[in-house]
Amino acid sequence: FFFQAEDGIRDVAVTGVQTCALPICPDSTFISQAKYTDATVNAIRAKSSTIPIVNAGWSPEPSPRDPPTAMDKLLANSNGSFATKASGIAHHPYQYDVGPYGGYYAFWLTRDVYKKASARSFDKPVWLTEIGGPSATGSYTLSTQAQLYKDYISAIGQMRTGTSKYDTVTSTANNIVKVPVSIIFWHTIKDGQSSSMPGTREDYFGLYDSNGALKPAGQVVKTQAPIAW
């Protein structure tokens, strides 16, 4: 069982903790977010020395939610608790639509988040804590959602081996770096499960539709996920 700390710290059957994803917006300096994260990590470590802990996973929304900047500022303002006691780097590479640099902008920011962390000596495995795109009006069709998921799976292998030459903005080869992607969480298993934004595009990230039928994106994951990178 894996949960975000915004749901409340619990000690029943928990196998992993992602520090709260909520306090990532108000303070552009990230000082308050760093203090919160350090305090959360210390509280968890007081109870368990082994449970995995990762940072809040950022989405590619306007500053200060810019994921690479957020990662850099979190580590810059941390008192050292997060950097020395956390287990990994989290990123939410989901995409509502095509975005400013194409439909894969959020996904490829994973590399930039890792580079910022590595530059501050936080060279840890990367957890993709919310990945996908919704099959909803204004976003993706069922078929383009499926293609998005197929490309994600392929590109994760490219990031792990450092074989892709894609750069987030410039599409040049000077950004090649191996990214140790370790764990993947699909955004939603079934359509209609959004508790925070019901009835919006947030309800359509599922691998199954609301009736339980496997969507094309779900078939892609079912077919390709077991294939070794």
Short mmCIF file of C-alpha atoms in Angstrom, two decimals, residues 23-209:
data_model
loop_
_atom_site.label_atom_id
_atom_site.label_comp_id
_atom_site.label_asym_id
_atom_site.label_seq_id
_atom_site.Cartn_x
_atom_site.Cartn_y
_atom_site.Cartn_z
CA PRO A 23 2.40 22.37 -0.24
CA ILE A 24 4.17 22.83 -3.57
CA CYS A 25 2.52 25.98 -4.79
CA PRO A 26 2.34 28.95 -2.35
CA ASP A 27 6.03 29.58 -1.65
CA SER A 28 8.19 30.17 -4.73
CA THR A 29 11.35 29.99 -2.62
CA PHE A 30 10.44 26.46 -1.52
CA ILE A 31 11.71 27.20 1.99
CA SER A 32 8.37 26.24 3.58
CA GLN A 33 8.07 23.16 1.40
CA ALA A 34 11.57 22.04 2.36
CA LYS A 35 10.80 22.51 6.07
CA TYR A 36 7.61 20.49 5.72
CA THR A 37 9.37 17.73 3.80
CA ASP A 38 12.23 17.50 6.32
CA ALA A 39 9.77 17.34 9.22
CA THR A 40 7.70 14.66 7.46
CA VAL A 41 10.76 12.55 6.68
CA ASN A 42 11.99 12.79 10.28
CA ALA A 43 8.58 11.82 11.64
CA ILE A 44 8.41 8.76 9.39
CA ARG A 45 11.98 7.72 10.12
CA ALA A 46 11.25 7.91 13.84
CA LYS A 47 8.81 5.06 13.24
CA SER A 48 10.63 3.13 10.52
CA SER A 49 14.19 3.09 9.25
CA THR A 50 13.34 1.08 6.14
CA ILE A 51 10.01 2.24 4.70
CA PRO A 52 10.59 3.92 1.30
CA ILE A 53 10.14 7.70 1.25
CA VAL A 54 10.12 9.94 -1.81
CA ASN A 55 9.44 13.64 -2.31
CA ALA A 56 6.21 15.15 -3.55
CA GLY A 57 5.80 14.39 -7.23
CA TRP A 58 5.47 17.59 -9.22
CA SER A 59 3.41 18.10 -12.32
CA PRO A 60 4.54 20.39 -15.18
CA GLU A 61 2.35 23.32 -14.31
CA PRO A 62 3.28 27.01 -14.00
CA SER A 63 6.08 28.07 -11.66
CA PRO A 64 6.70 27.31 -8.85
CA ARG A 65 5.44 23.89 -9.92
CA ASP A 66 8.20 23.61 -12.51
CA PRO A 67 9.50 20.14 -11.56
CA PRO A 68 13.27 20.59 -12.10
CA THR A 69 13.26 23.93 -10.27
CA ALA A 70 11.17 22.43 -7.48
CA MET A 71 13.60 19.54 -7.05
CA ASP A 72 16.58 21.89 -6.98
CA LYS A 73 15.01 24.28 -4.47
CA LEU A 74 13.80 21.47 -2.22
CA LEU A 75 17.35 20.14 -1.87
CA ALA A 76 18.85 23.62 -1.63
CA ASN A 77 16.60 24.54 1.30
CA SER A 78 16.52 21.17 3.06
CA ASN A 79 18.28 20.90 6.41
CA GLY A 80 19.69 17.61 5.18
CA SER A 81 16.98 15.33 6.53
CA PHE A 82 15.38 14.66 3.17
CA ALA A 83 18.68 14.27 1.33
CA THR A 84 20.11 11.81 3.85
CA LYS A 85 17.00 9.84 4.81
CA ALA A 86 14.77 9.69 1.71
CA SER A 87 14.80 6.74 -0.67
CA GLY A 88 14.11 8.20 -4.08
CA ILE A 89 13.04 10.99 -6.44
CA ALA A 90 9.37 11.29 -7.38
CA HIS A 91 7.90 12.91 -10.47
CA HIS A 92 4.34 13.05 -11.87
CA PRO A 93 4.86 12.80 -15.66
CA TYR A 94 1.19 12.93 -16.55
CA GLN A 95 -0.07 15.13 -19.35
CA TYR A 96 -3.57 16.56 -19.76
CA ASP A 97 -2.97 17.53 -23.38
CA VAL A 98 -0.19 18.26 -25.86
CA GLY A 99 1.40 20.97 -23.71
CA PRO A 100 3.80 23.72 -24.76
CA TYR A 101 6.44 21.41 -26.26
CA GLY A 102 4.37 18.47 -27.41
CA GLY A 103 2.56 15.66 -25.64
CA TYR A 104 5.69 14.24 -24.04
CA TYR A 105 6.96 17.37 -22.32
CA ALA A 106 5.90 16.26 -18.86
CA PHE A 107 7.42 12.84 -19.33
CA TRP A 108 10.81 14.06 -20.52
CA LEU A 109 11.04 16.51 -17.64
CA THR A 110 11.79 13.39 -15.58
CA ARG A 111 15.33 13.57 -16.89
CA ASP A 112 15.72 17.21 -15.90
CA VAL A 113 14.37 16.51 -12.41
CA TYR A 114 16.93 13.74 -12.01
CA LYS A 115 19.75 15.93 -13.28
CA LYS A 116 18.92 18.63 -10.72
CA ALA A 117 18.86 16.07 -7.91
CA SER A 118 22.06 14.42 -9.05
CA ALA A 119 23.83 17.77 -9.25
CA ARG A 120 23.08 18.21 -5.54
CA SER A 121 24.42 14.71 -4.77
CA PHE A 122 20.95 13.21 -4.36
CA ASP A 123 21.56 10.42 -6.87
CA LYS A 124 18.61 8.18 -6.09
CA PRO A 125 16.21 5.94 -8.05
CA VAL A 126 13.35 7.76 -9.80
CA TRP A 127 9.74 6.88 -9.07
CA LEU A 128 7.18 7.86 -11.73
CA THR A 129 4.36 8.35 -9.25
CA GLU A 130 1.57 9.42 -11.63
CA ILE A 131 1.96 8.63 -15.32
CA GLY A 132 -0.55 8.82 -18.14
CA GLY A 133 -2.98 11.02 -20.03
CA PRO A 134 -6.80 11.19 -20.03
CA SER A 135 -9.09 9.95 -22.81
CA ALA A 136 -11.39 12.92 -22.55
CA THR A 137 -12.66 15.82 -24.65
CA GLY A 138 -9.86 18.34 -25.04
CA SER A 139 -7.19 15.75 -24.28
CA TYR A 140 -6.60 12.38 -25.97
CA THR A 141 -8.78 9.97 -27.92
CA LEU A 142 -8.77 6.33 -26.88
CA SER A 143 -6.27 5.54 -29.63
CA THR A 144 -3.92 8.47 -28.97
CA GLN A 145 -4.04 7.71 -25.24
CA ALA A 146 -2.95 4.15 -26.06
CA GLN A 147 -0.11 5.45 -28.22
CA LEU A 148 0.95 7.79 -25.43
CA TYR A 149 1.23 4.87 -22.99
CA LYS A 150 3.09 2.76 -25.55
CA ASP A 151 5.59 5.55 -26.12
CA TYR A 152 6.00 6.06 -22.37
CA ILE A 153 6.95 2.42 -21.84
CA SER A 154 9.43 2.51 -24.70
CA ALA A 155 10.95 5.79 -23.58
CA ILE A 156 11.43 4.59 -20.00
CA GLY A 157 13.78 1.98 -21.41
CA GLN A 158 15.58 4.70 -23.37
CA MET A 159 16.00 6.82 -20.27
CA ARG A 160 17.33 3.91 -18.25
CA THR A 161 19.99 3.13 -20.85
CA GLY A 162 20.69 6.71 -21.94
CA THR A 163 20.05 5.82 -25.58
CA SER A 164 17.56 8.56 -26.43
CA LYS A 165 18.83 11.85 -27.85
CA TYR A 166 15.67 13.74 -27.03
CA ASP A 167 16.11 16.99 -25.15
CA THR A 168 13.05 18.51 -23.50
CA VAL A 169 13.16 21.78 -25.41
CA THR A 170 16.00 21.85 -27.95
CA SER A 171 15.87 18.25 -29.22
CA THR A 172 19.68 18.11 -29.19
CA ALA A 173 21.99 15.33 -28.12
CA ASN A 174 23.72 17.24 -25.33
CA ASN A 175 21.25 16.19 -22.64
CA ILE A 176 21.90 12.45 -22.77
CA VAL A 177 22.02 10.96 -19.29
CA LYS A 178 20.98 7.64 -17.81
CA VAL A 179 17.98 8.01 -15.51
CA PRO A 180 17.51 5.19 -12.98
CA VAL A 181 13.72 4.85 -13.29
CA SER A 182 12.79 2.29 -10.67
CA ILE A 183 9.05 2.22 -9.95
CA ILE A 184 6.04 3.22 -12.06
CA PHE A 185 2.54 4.07 -10.85
CA TRP A 186 -0.12 4.51 -13.53
CA HIS A 187 -2.23 7.58 -12.80
CA THR A 188 -5.51 5.67 -12.42
CA ILE A 189 -6.59 2.06 -12.88
CA LYS A 190 -10.25 2.76 -13.68
CA ASP A 191 -12.09 5.77 -15.07
CA GLY A 192 -14.35 7.66 -12.68
CA GLN A 193 -12.16 7.26 -9.60
CA SER A 194 -11.05 10.86 -9.10
CA SER A 195 -11.84 11.99 -5.57
CA SER A 196 -10.46 15.50 -5.98
CA MET A 197 -11.86 16.48 -9.41
CA PRO A 198 -14.83 14.23 -10.24
CA GLY A 199 -16.51 14.78 -13.59
CA THR A 200 -13.44 16.40 -15.15
CA ARG A 201 -10.62 15.09 -17.33
CA GLU A 202 -9.10 13.76 -14.10
CA ASP A 203 -11.71 10.98 -14.29
CA TYR A 204 -10.40 9.56 -17.59
CA PHE A 205 -6.81 8.49 -16.97
CA GLY A 206 -7.90 4.90 -16.35
CA LEU A 207 -6.61 1.72 -17.97
CA TYR A 208 -10.20 0.47 -17.67
CA ASP A 209 -13.33 2.46 -18.43
#
